[in-house]
Coordinates of N, CA and C in Angstrom, one line a residue:
M434 N 26.8 66.0 -51.1 CA 27.4 65.4 -50.0 C 26.4 65.4 -48.8
A435 N 25.6 66.5 -48.6 CA 24.8 66.5 -47.5 C 23.7 65.4 -47.6
G436 N 23.3 65.2 -48.9 CA 22.3 64.1 -49.1 C 22.9 62.8 -48.7
G437 N 24.2 62.6 -49.1 CA 24.8 61.2 -48.7 C 24.9 61.1 -47.2
G438 N 25.1 62.1 -46.5 CA 25.1 62.0 -45.0 C 23.8 61.7 -44.5
D439 N 22.7 62.3 -45.0 CA 21.4 61.8 -44.5 C 21.0 60.4 -44.8
L440 N 21.5 59.9 -46.0 CA 21.2 58.5 -46.3 C 22.0 57.6 -45.4
S441 N 23.2 57.9 -45.0 CA 23.9 57.0 -44.1 C 23.2 57.0 -42.7
A442 N 22.7 58.2 -42.3 CA 22.0 58.3 -40.9 C 20.8 57.4 -41.0
I443 N 20.0 57.5 -42.1 CA 18.8 56.6 -42.2 C 19.1 55.2 -42.2
T444 N 20.1 54.8 -42.9 CA 20.6 53.4 -43.0 C 20.9 52.9 -41.7
S445 N 21.7 53.6 -40.9 CA 22.2 53.1 -39.5 C 20.9 53.0 -38.6
K446 N 20.0 53.9 -38.7 CA 18.8 53.8 -37.8 C 18.0 52.5 -38.2
T447 N 17.9 52.2 -39.5 CA 17.1 51.0 -40.0 C 17.8 49.8 -39.5
D448 N 19.2 49.8 -39.6 CA 19.9 48.6 -39.0 C 19.7 48.3 -37.6
E449 N 19.6 49.5 -36.8 CA 19.3 49.3 -35.4 C 17.9 48.7 -35.1
Q450 N 16.9 49.1 -35.9 CA 15.7 48.6 -35.7 C 15.5 47.2 -36.1
V451 N 16.1 46.8 -37.1 CA 16.0 45.3 -37.6 C 16.8 44.4 -36.8
R452 N 18.0 44.8 -36.3 CA 18.9 43.9 -35.5 C 18.1 43.4 -34.3
K453 N 18.2 42.2 -34.1 CA 17.5 41.4 -32.9 C 18.5 41.3 -31.8
P454 N 18.1 41.3 -30.6 CA 18.9 41.1 -29.5 C 19.5 39.7 -29.4
R455 N 20.7 39.4 -29.0 CA 21.2 38.1 -28.9 C 20.9 37.5 -27.5
G456 N 20.8 36.1 -27.6 CA 20.6 35.4 -26.3 C 19.1 35.2 -26.1
R457 N 18.8 34.5 -25.0 CA 17.4 34.3 -24.6 C 16.8 35.4 -23.8
P458 N 15.5 35.6 -24.0 CA 14.9 36.7 -23.2 C 15.0 36.5 -21.7
A459 N 15.1 37.6 -20.9 CA 15.2 37.5 -19.5 C 14.2 36.7 -18.9
G460 N 14.5 35.8 -18.0 CA 13.6 34.9 -17.3 C 13.0 33.8 -18.1
S461 N 13.5 33.5 -19.3 CA 13.0 32.3 -20.1 C 13.3 31.0 -19.5
K462 N 14.5 30.9 -18.7 CA 14.8 29.7 -18.2 C 14.0 29.3 -17.0
N463 N 13.4 30.2 -16.4 CA 12.6 30.0 -15.1 C 11.1 30.0 -15.3
K464 N 10.7 29.6 -16.5 CA 9.3 29.5 -16.7 C 8.7 28.3 -15.9
P465 N 7.6 28.5 -15.2 CA 7.0 27.4 -14.5 C 6.5 26.3 -15.4
K466 N 6.7 25.1 -15.1 CA 6.3 24.0 -15.8 C 4.8 23.5 -15.4
P467 N 4.0 23.1 -16.3 CA 2.7 22.7 -15.9 C 2.7 21.5 -14.9
P468 N 1.9 21.5 -13.9 CA 2.0 20.4 -12.9 C 1.3 19.1 -13.5
I469 N 1.9 18.0 -13.0 CA 1.4 16.7 -13.4 C 0.4 16.2 -12.4
I470 N -0.8 16.1 -12.8 CA -2.0 15.7 -12.0 C -2.4 14.3 -12.2
I471 N -2.2 13.5 -11.1 CA -2.6 12.0 -11.1 C -4.1 12.0 -10.8
T472 N -4.8 11.5 -11.8 CA -6.3 11.6 -11.8 C -6.8 10.4 -10.9
R473 N -6.1 9.3 -10.7 CA -6.6 8.2 -9.9 C -5.4 7.6 -9.3
D474 N -5.6 6.8 -8.1 CA -4.5 6.1 -7.5 C -4.4 4.8 -8.1
S475 N -3.2 4.3 -8.0 CA -2.8 3.0 -8.5 C -3.4 1.9 -7.4
P476 N -4.0 0.8 -8.0 CA -4.4 -0.2 -7.0 C -3.4 -0.7 -6.0
N477 N -2.1 -0.5 -6.4 CA -1.1 -1.0 -5.5 C -0.6 0.1 -4.5
T478 N -1.3 1.2 -4.4 CA -0.9 2.3 -3.5 C -1.2 1.8 -2.1
L479 N -0.4 2.1 -1.1 CA -0.7 1.9 0.3 C -1.1 3.3 0.9
R480 N -2.1 3.3 1.7 CA -2.6 4.5 2.4 C -2.5 4.2 3.9
A481 N -1.9 5.2 4.6 CA -1.6 5.1 6.0 C -3.0 5.6 6.8
H482 N -3.3 4.8 7.9 CA -4.5 5.1 8.7 C -4.2 5.1 10.1
A483 N -4.7 5.9 10.8 CA -4.7 5.9 12.3 C -6.1 5.7 12.8
M484 N -6.5 4.4 13.1 CA -7.8 4.0 13.5 C -8.0 4.0 15.1
E485 N -9.1 4.6 15.5 CA -9.3 4.5 17.0 C -10.5 3.7 17.2
V486 N -10.4 2.7 18.0 CA -11.5 1.7 18.4 C -12.0 2.2 19.6
S487 N -13.3 2.3 19.8 CA -14.0 2.7 21.0 C -14.0 1.7 22.1
P488 N -14.0 2.1 23.3 CA -14.0 1.1 24.5 C -15.2 0.2 24.4
G489 N -15.0 -1.0 24.7 CA -16.1 -2.1 24.6 C -16.4 -2.6 23.2
C490 N -15.6 -2.2 22.2 CA -15.8 -2.8 20.8 C -14.8 -3.9 20.6
D491 N -15.2 -4.8 19.7 CA -14.3 -5.9 19.3 C -13.4 -5.3 18.3
I492 N -12.1 -5.4 18.5 CA -11.1 -4.9 17.6 C -11.1 -5.6 16.3
G493 N -11.1 -6.9 16.3 CA -11.1 -7.8 15.1 C -12.4 -7.5 14.3
E494 N -13.4 -7.5 14.9 CA -14.7 -7.3 14.2 C -14.7 -5.9 13.6
S495 N -14.3 -4.9 14.3 CA -14.2 -3.5 13.7 C -13.3 -3.5 12.5
L496 N -12.1 -4.2 12.6 CA -11.3 -4.1 11.3 C -12.0 -4.9 10.2
A497 N -12.5 -6.0 10.5 CA -13.3 -6.8 9.4 C -14.4 -6.0 8.8
T498 N -15.1 -5.3 9.6 CA -16.2 -4.4 9.1 C -15.7 -3.3 8.1
F499 N -14.6 -2.7 8.6 CA -13.9 -1.7 7.8 C -13.5 -2.2 6.4
A500 N -12.8 -3.3 6.4 CA -12.4 -3.9 5.2 C -13.5 -4.3 4.3
R501 N -14.6 -4.9 4.8 CA -15.7 -5.2 4.0 C -16.4 -4.1 3.4
R502 N -16.6 -3.0 4.1 CA -17.4 -1.9 3.6 C -16.5 -1.1 2.7
K503 N -15.2 -0.9 2.9 CA -14.4 -0.2 2.1 C -13.8 -1.0 0.9
Q504 N -14.0 -2.3 1.0 CA -13.5 -3.2 -0.1 C -11.9 -3.0 -0.2
Q505 N -11.2 -3.0 1.0 CA -9.8 -2.8 1.0 C -9.2 -3.7 2.0
G506 N -8.0 -4.1 1.6 CA -7.3 -5.0 2.6 C -6.6 -4.1 3.6
I507 N -6.5 -4.7 4.8 CA -5.8 -3.8 6.0 C -4.6 -4.6 6.5
W508 N -3.5 -3.9 6.5 CA -2.2 -4.3 6.9 C -1.9 -3.6 8.3
V509 N -2.1 -4.4 9.4 CA -2.0 -3.8 10.8 C -0.5 -3.8 11.1
L510 N -0.1 -2.6 11.5 CA 1.3 -2.4 11.8 C 1.6 -2.3 13.3
S511 N 0.8 -1.7 14.1 CA 1.0 -1.6 15.5 C -0.3 -1.1 16.1
A512 N -0.3 -1.0 17.5 CA -1.5 -0.6 18.2 C -1.1 -0.3 19.6
T513 N -1.8 0.7 20.2 CA -1.6 1.1 21.7 C -2.9 1.1 22.3
G514 N -2.9 0.8 23.6 CA -4.2 0.8 24.3 C -4.3 -0.5 25.3
F515 N -5.4 -0.7 25.8 CA -5.7 -1.8 26.6 C -6.8 -2.6 26.1
V516 N -6.7 -4.0 26.4 CA -7.8 -5.0 26.1 C -8.0 -5.8 27.3
S517 N -9.1 -6.5 27.2 CA -9.5 -7.4 28.4 C -10.1 -8.7 27.9
N518 N -9.9 -9.8 28.6 CA -10.4 -11.1 28.4 C -10.1 -11.6 27.0
V519 N -8.8 -11.8 26.8 CA -8.3 -12.2 25.5 C -8.2 -13.7 25.3
M520 N -8.5 -14.2 24.1 CA -8.5 -15.6 23.8 C -7.3 -15.7 22.7
L521 N -6.3 -16.4 23.1 CA -5.1 -16.6 22.2 C -4.9 -18.1 21.9
R522 N -4.5 -18.3 20.7 CA -4.2 -19.6 20.3 C -2.6 -19.8 20.4
Q523 N -2.2 -20.8 21.1 CA -0.8 -21.0 21.4 C -0.2 -21.8 20.3
P524 N 1.1 -21.7 20.0 CA 1.7 -22.5 18.9 C 1.5 -24.1 19.2
S525 N 1.4 -24.9 18.2 CA 1.2 -26.3 18.4 C 2.7 -26.9 18.7
L526 N 2.6 -27.7 19.7 CA 3.9 -28.4 20.1 C 4.1 -29.8 19.5
S527 N 3.1 -30.3 18.8 CA 3.1 -31.6 18.2 C 4.1 -31.7 17.0
S528 N 4.7 -32.8 16.9 CA 5.7 -32.9 15.8 C 5.0 -33.0 14.3
A529 N 3.7 -33.2 14.4 CA 3.0 -33.2 13.1 C 2.8 -31.8 12.5
G530 N 2.9 -30.8 13.3 CA 2.8 -29.4 12.8 C 1.5 -29.1 12.2
S531 N 0.5 -29.4 13.0 CA -0.9 -29.1 12.4 C -1.3 -27.7 12.3
G532 N -0.5 -26.9 13.2 CA -0.6 -25.5 13.2 C -1.9 -25.0 14.1
S533 N -2.6 -25.9 14.7 CA -3.7 -25.6 15.5 C -3.4 -26.0 17.0
G534 N -2.9 -25.0 17.8 CA -2.6 -25.3 19.2 C -3.7 -24.9 20.1
P535 N -3.5 -25.2 21.4 CA -4.6 -25.0 22.4 C -4.9 -23.5 22.5
V536 N -6.2 -23.2 22.8 CA -6.7 -21.8 23.0 C -6.6 -21.5 24.5
V537 N -6.0 -20.4 24.9 CA -6.0 -20.0 26.2 C -6.7 -18.7 26.4
T538 N -7.5 -18.6 27.5 CA -8.3 -17.4 27.7 C -7.5 -16.6 28.9
L539 N -7.2 -15.4 28.7 CA -6.6 -14.6 29.8 C -7.7 -13.7 30.3
H540 N -7.8 -13.7 31.5 CA -8.9 -12.8 32.2 C -8.1 -11.6 32.8
G541 N -8.7 -10.5 32.7 CA -8.2 -9.3 33.2 C -7.9 -8.2 32.1
R542 N -7.2 -7.2 32.6 CA -6.9 -6.1 31.7 C -5.4 -6.1 31.3
F543 N -5.1 -6.0 29.9 CA -3.7 -6.1 29.5 C -3.5 -4.9 28.6
E544 N -2.2 -4.5 28.6 CA -1.8 -3.4 27.7 C -1.2 -4.0 26.4
I545 N -1.4 -3.4 25.4 CA -1.0 -3.9 24.0 C 0.5 -3.5 23.9
L546 N 1.4 -4.5 23.7 CA 2.7 -4.3 23.2 C 2.9 -4.3 21.7
S547 N 2.2 -5.2 21.1 CA 2.3 -5.2 19.6 C 1.1 -6.0 19.1
L548 N 0.7 -5.4 17.9 CA -0.5 -6.0 17.2 C -0.2 -6.0 15.7
V549 N -0.1 -7.1 15.1 CA 0.3 -7.2 13.7 C -0.6 -8.2 13.0
G550 N -0.7 -8.1 11.7 CA -1.4 -9.0 10.9 C -2.1 -8.4 9.7
S551 N -3.0 -9.1 9.0 CA -3.8 -8.6 7.9 C -5.2 -8.9 8.0
V552 N -6.0 -8.1 7.5 CA -7.5 -8.3 7.4 C -7.9 -8.1 6.1
L553 N -8.5 -9.1 5.3 CA -8.9 -8.9 3.9 C -10.5 -9.1 3.8
P554 N -11.0 -8.4 3.0 CA -12.5 -8.5 2.7 C -12.9 -9.8 2.1
P555 N -14.1 -10.4 2.2 CA -14.4 -11.6 1.5 C -14.5 -11.4 0.0
P556 N -14.2 -12.4 -0.8 CA -13.8 -13.8 -0.3 C -12.4 -14.0 -0.1
A557 N -11.9 -13.9 1.2 CA -10.5 -14.1 1.5 C -10.1 -15.6 1.5
P558 N -9.0 -15.9 0.9 CA -8.5 -17.3 1.1 C -8.1 -17.7 2.5
P559 N -8.4 -18.9 2.9 CA -8.1 -19.4 4.3 C -6.7 -19.2 4.6
G560 N -6.4 -18.8 5.8 CA -5.0 -18.7 6.3 C -4.3 -17.3 6.0
V561 N -5.0 -16.5 5.3 CA -4.4 -15.1 4.8 C -4.8 -14.2 5.9
T562 N -5.9 -14.1 6.4 CA -6.4 -13.1 7.4 C -6.1 -13.7 8.7
G563 N -5.6 -12.7 9.6 CA -5.3 -13.1 11.0 C -4.6 -12.1 11.7
L564 N -4.6 -12.1 13.0 CA -3.9 -11.0 13.8 C -3.2 -11.8 14.9
A565 N -2.0 -11.3 15.2 CA -1.2 -11.8 16.3 C -0.9 -10.6 17.3
I566 N -0.9 -10.9 18.6 CA -0.8 -9.8 19.6 C 0.2 -10.2 20.6
Y567 N 0.9 -9.3 21.2 CA 1.7 -9.4 22.4 C 1.1 -8.4 23.5
L568 N 1.0 -8.9 24.7 CA 0.4 -8.2 25.8 C 1.3 -8.3 27.0
V569 N 1.1 -7.2 27.9 CA 1.7 -7.2 29.2 C 0.7 -7.1 30.3
G570 N 0.9 -7.9 31.3 CA -0.1 -8.0 32.3 C 0.2 -7.0 33.5
P571 N -0.6 -7.0 34.6 CA -0.4 -6.1 35.6 C 0.9 -6.3 36.4
Q572 N 1.3 -7.5 36.4 CA 2.6 -7.9 37.1 C 3.8 -7.9 36.2
G573 N 3.7 -7.4 34.9 CA 4.8 -7.3 34.1 C 5.0 -8.6 33.2
Q574 N 4.1 -9.6 33.3 CA 4.3 -10.8 32.5 C 3.8 -10.5 31.0
V575 N 4.6 -11.0 30.0 CA 4.4 -10.8 28.7 C 3.9 -12.2 28.1
V576 N 2.7 -12.0 27.4 CA 2.1 -13.2 26.8 C 1.7 -12.8 25.3
G577 N 1.6 -13.8 24.4 CA 1.2 -13.5 23.1 C 0.8 -14.7 22.4
G578 N 0.2 -14.5 21.1 CA -0.2 -15.5 20.3 C -1.2 -15.1 19.3
A579 N -1.7 -16.0 18.5 CA -2.7 -15.6 17.5 C -4.0 -15.4 18.2
I580 N -4.7 -14.3 17.8 CA -6.1 -14.0 18.3 C -7.0 -15.1 17.9
A581 N -7.7 -15.8 18.8 CA -8.6 -16.8 18.5 C -10.0 -16.5 18.9
G582 N -10.3 -15.3 19.2 CA -11.7 -14.9 19.6 C -11.9 -13.4 19.7
P583 N -13.0 -12.9 20.4 CA -13.2 -11.5 20.4 C -12.0 -10.8 21.1
L584 N -11.7 -9.7 20.7 CA -10.6 -8.8 21.3 C -11.2 -7.5 21.7
M585 N -11.7 -7.5 22.9 CA -12.4 -6.3 23.4 C -11.5 -5.2 23.9
A586 N -11.8 -4.0 23.3 CA -11.0 -2.8 23.8 C -11.4 -2.4 25.2
S587 N -10.4 -2.2 26.1 CA -10.8 -1.8 27.5 C -10.2 -0.4 27.5
G588 N -10.9 0.5 26.9 CA -10.4 1.9 26.8 C -10.1 2.2 25.3
P589 N -9.8 3.5 24.9 CA -9.5 3.7 23.5 C -8.3 3.0 23.0
V590 N -8.4 2.3 21.8 CA -7.3 1.7 21.2 C -7.0 2.3 19.9
V591 N -5.7 2.7 19.7 CA -5.4 3.4 18.4 C -4.5 2.4 17.6
I592 N -4.9 2.2 16.4 CA -4.3 1.2 15.5 C -3.6 2.0 14.4
M593 N -2.4 1.7 14.1 CA -1.7 2.2 12.9 C -1.7 1.1 11.8
A594 N -2.3 1.4 10.7 CA -2.4 0.4 9.6 C -2.3 1.0 8.3
A595 N -2.1 0.2 7.3 CA -2.0 0.6 5.9 C -3.1 -0.2 5.1
T596 N -3.7 0.4 4.2 CA -4.8 -0.2 3.4 C -4.3 -0.3 1.9
F597 N -4.8 -1.4 1.2 CA -4.4 -1.6 -0.2 C -5.7 -2.1 -0.9
M598 N -5.6 -1.9 -2.3 CA -6.8 -2.3 -3.1 C -6.8 -3.8 -3.5
N599 N -5.6 -4.3 -3.8 CA -5.6 -5.8 -4.3 C -4.3 -6.4 -3.8
A600 N -4.2 -7.7 -4.0 CA -3.1 -8.5 -3.6 C -2.9 -9.6 -4.6
S601 N -1.6 -9.9 -4.9 CA -1.3 -11.1 -5.8 C -0.7 -12.1 -4.9
F602 N -1.0 -13.4 -5.2 CA -0.6 -14.5 -4.4 C 0.4 -15.4 -5.2
D603 N 1.4 -15.8 -4.5 CA 2.4 -16.7 -5.1 C 2.6 -18.0 -4.3
R604 N 2.6 -19.1 -5.0 CA 2.9 -20.3 -4.3 C 4.3 -20.7 -4.4
L605 N 5.0 -20.9 -3.3 CA 6.4 -21.1 -3.3 C 6.8 -22.6 -3.0
P606 N 7.9 -23.2 -3.5 CA 8.7 -22.5 -4.5 C 8.1 -22.4 -5.9
L607 N 8.6 -21.4 -6.6 CA 8.2 -21.2 -8.0 C 8.6 -22.3 -8.9
D608 N 7.9 -22.7 -9.9 CA 8.3 -23.6 -11.0 C 9.4 -22.9 -11.8
K609 N 10.1 -23.7 -12.6 CA 11.1 -23.2 -13.5 C 10.6 -22.3 -14.5
E610 N 9.3 -22.6 -15.1 CA 8.8 -21.8 -16.1 C 8.3 -20.5 -15.4
E611 N 7.8 -20.4 -14.2 CA 7.4 -19.2 -13.6 C 8.6 -18.3 -13.3
V612 N 9.8 -18.9 -12.9 CA 11.0 -18.1 -12.7 C 11.5 -17.5 -14.0
I613 N 11.4 -18.2 -15.1 CA 11.7 -17.6 -16.4 C 10.8 -16.5 -16.8
V614 N 9.5 -16.7 -16.6 CA 8.5 -15.5 -16.9 C 8.7 -14.4 -16.0
A615 N 9.1 -14.6 -14.7 CA 9.3 -13.4 -13.8 C 10.5 -12.7 -14.2
A616 N 11.6 -13.4 -14.6 CA 12.9 -12.7 -15.2 C 12.6 -11.9 -16.4
D617 N 11.8 -12.5 -17.3 CA 11.4 -11.8 -18.6 C 10.6 -10.5 -18.3
T618 N 9.7 -10.7 -17.3 CA 8.8 -9.5 -17.0 C 9.6 -8.3 -16.4
R619 N 10.6 -8.8 -15.4 CA 11.4 -7.8 -14.8 C 12.3 -7.1 -15.8
D620 N 12.9 -7.8 -16.8 CA 13.8 -7.2 -17.8 C 13.0 -6.2 -18.6
Q621 N 11.7 -6.6 -19.0 CA 10.9 -5.7 -19.8 C 10.5 -4.4 -19.0
L622 N 10.3 -4.5 -17.7 CA 9.9 -3.4 -16.9 C 11.2 -2.5 -16.7
H623 N 12.4 -3.1 -16.7 CA 13.5 -2.4 -16.5 C 13.9 -1.5 -17.6
H624 N 13.7 -2.1 -18.8 CA 14.1 -1.3 -20.1 C 13.0 -0.4 -20.6
R625 N 11.7 -0.5 -20.1 CA 10.7 0.2 -20.6 C 10.7 1.6 -19.9
A626 N 10.5 2.7 -20.8 CA 10.5 4.0 -20.3 C 8.9 4.3 -20.0
I627 N 8.7 4.8 -18.8 CA 7.4 5.2 -18.3 C 7.2 6.6 -18.5
G628 N 6.1 7.0 -19.3 CA 5.9 8.3 -19.6 C 4.7 8.9 -18.7
V629 N 4.3 10.1 -19.1 CA 3.2 10.8 -18.4 C 1.9 10.0 -18.5
S630 N 1.6 9.4 -19.7 CA 0.4 8.7 -20.0 C 0.3 7.5 -19.0
D631 N 1.4 6.9 -18.6 CA 1.5 5.8 -17.6 C 1.1 6.3 -16.3
I632 N 1.4 7.6 -15.9 CA 1.0 8.2 -14.6 C -0.5 8.3 -14.5
Y633 N -1.1 8.8 -15.7 CA -2.5 9.0 -15.6 C -3.2 7.6 -15.6
T634 N -2.7 6.7 -16.5 CA -3.4 5.3 -16.5 C -2.3 4.3 -16.5
P635 N -2.0 3.7 -15.2 CA -0.9 2.7 -15.0 C -1.1 1.5 -15.9
P636 N -0.1 1.0 -16.6 CA -0.3 -0.3 -17.4 C -0.7 -1.4 -16.6
Q637 N -1.3 -2.3 -17.2 CA -1.8 -3.5 -16.4 C -0.8 -4.3 -15.9
N638 N 0.3 -4.5 -16.5 CA 1.4 -5.3 -15.9 C 2.0 -4.7 -14.6
L639 N 1.9 -3.4 -14.5 CA 2.3 -2.7 -13.3 C 1.3 -2.8 -12.3
I640 N 0.0 -2.8 -12.6 CA -1.1 -2.9 -11.6 C -1.1 -4.2 -10.9
S641 N -1.0 -5.4 -11.7 CA -1.1 -6.6 -11.1 C 0.2 -7.0 -10.4
N642 N 1.3 -6.7 -11.1 CA 2.7 -7.0 -10.5 C 2.8 -8.4 -10.0
T643 N 2.5 -9.4 -10.8 CA 2.5 -10.7 -10.4 C 3.0 -11.6 -11.6
T644 N 3.5 -12.8 -11.3 CA 4.0 -13.7 -12.3 C 3.1 -14.9 -12.5
L645 N 1.9 -14.9 -11.7 CA 1.0 -16.0 -11.8 C -0.1 -15.6 -12.8
P646 N -0.8 -16.7 -13.3 CA -1.9 -16.4 -14.3 C -2.9 -15.6 -13.7
P647 N -3.8 -15.0 -14.5 CA -4.8 -14.1 -14.0 C -5.7 -14.6 -12.9
P648 N -6.1 -15.9 -12.9 CA -7.0 -16.4 -11.8 C -6.4 -16.2 -10.5
E649 N -5.1 -16.1 -10.4 CA -4.4 -16.0 -9.1 C -4.4 -14.7 -8.5
I650 N -4.8 -13.7 -9.3 CA -4.8 -12.3 -8.8 C -6.1 -12.1 -8.0
Y651 N -5.9 -11.6 -6.7 CA -7.1 -11.5 -5.9 C -7.4 -10.0 -5.8
T652 N -8.5 -9.6 -6.5 CA -9.0 -8.3 -6.5 C -10.4 -8.3 -6.0
W653 N -10.6 -7.4 -5.0 CA -12.0 -7.5 -4.3 C -13.1 -6.9 -5.1
S654 N -12.7 -6.0 -6.0 CA -13.8 -5.4 -6.8 C -14.4 -6.5 -7.8
M655 N -13.5 -7.5 -8.1 CA -14.0 -8.6 -9.0 C -14.9 -9.6 -8.2
A656 N -14.6 -9.6 -6.9 CA -15.2 -10.7 -6.1 C -15.1 -12.1 -6.6
R657 N -13.8 -12.4 -7.0 CA -13.5 -13.7 -7.5 C -12.6 -14.4 -6.5
P658 N -13.0 -15.6 -6.0 CA -12.2 -16.3 -5.0 C -11.0 -17.0 -5.6
L659 N -9.9 -17.2 -4.7 CA -8.7 -17.7 -5.2 C -8.9 -19.2 -5.4
S660 N -8.3 -19.7 -6.5 CA -8.5 -21.1 -6.7 C -7.6 -21.9 -5.7
K661 N -8.1 -23.1 -5.4 CA -7.4 -23.9 -4.4 C -6.3 -24.6 -5.0
A662 N -5.3 -24.8 -4.2 CA -4.1 -25.6 -4.6 C -4.4 -27.0 -4.8

């Protein structure tokens, strides 16, 4: 009987050693996940910039030089500061709508109310690059128009802008075939699951983001001019 009692004690101890704890280990739900690292930016990424133009410098030429050296397009959002001796192109009043109105030169010092437009590096299609400005004079008069000459900074001028790597151009209205292609492309992107591999290397159809043939994609690294209509 004593031997049987010892055997029961040994068996119970063995069961306790073999029995595994139930449930997940403590802290298993809160394990940190490995971070997703984006190795390169998408060409469609917009970057915000605060650009300061020194007094006595041409604002338009400074933006054009930045776009050419960086090989990036610039989307000008706003600006603050003062300019002097501004040349503005007024809207055309003719019924023909040539789009080329008279050029007016404003002498004196003016405060910038608004500066908008885009500056693209060469070879930029005609009519795409341009800046429009609204100014207030010493007496409170407000004038504006398209910049048609040098825009000299009369003091520090701070420009808020966004830069981008490429742009796609569409001629409107779209043909029926192009509308169908655009709808099919949109449906494919809507039903397509984007994984981690797409974050590291974006697919080409997401990079171009256009419904036009490849020659209509304007990418400055390729240095390929846009075909004329």
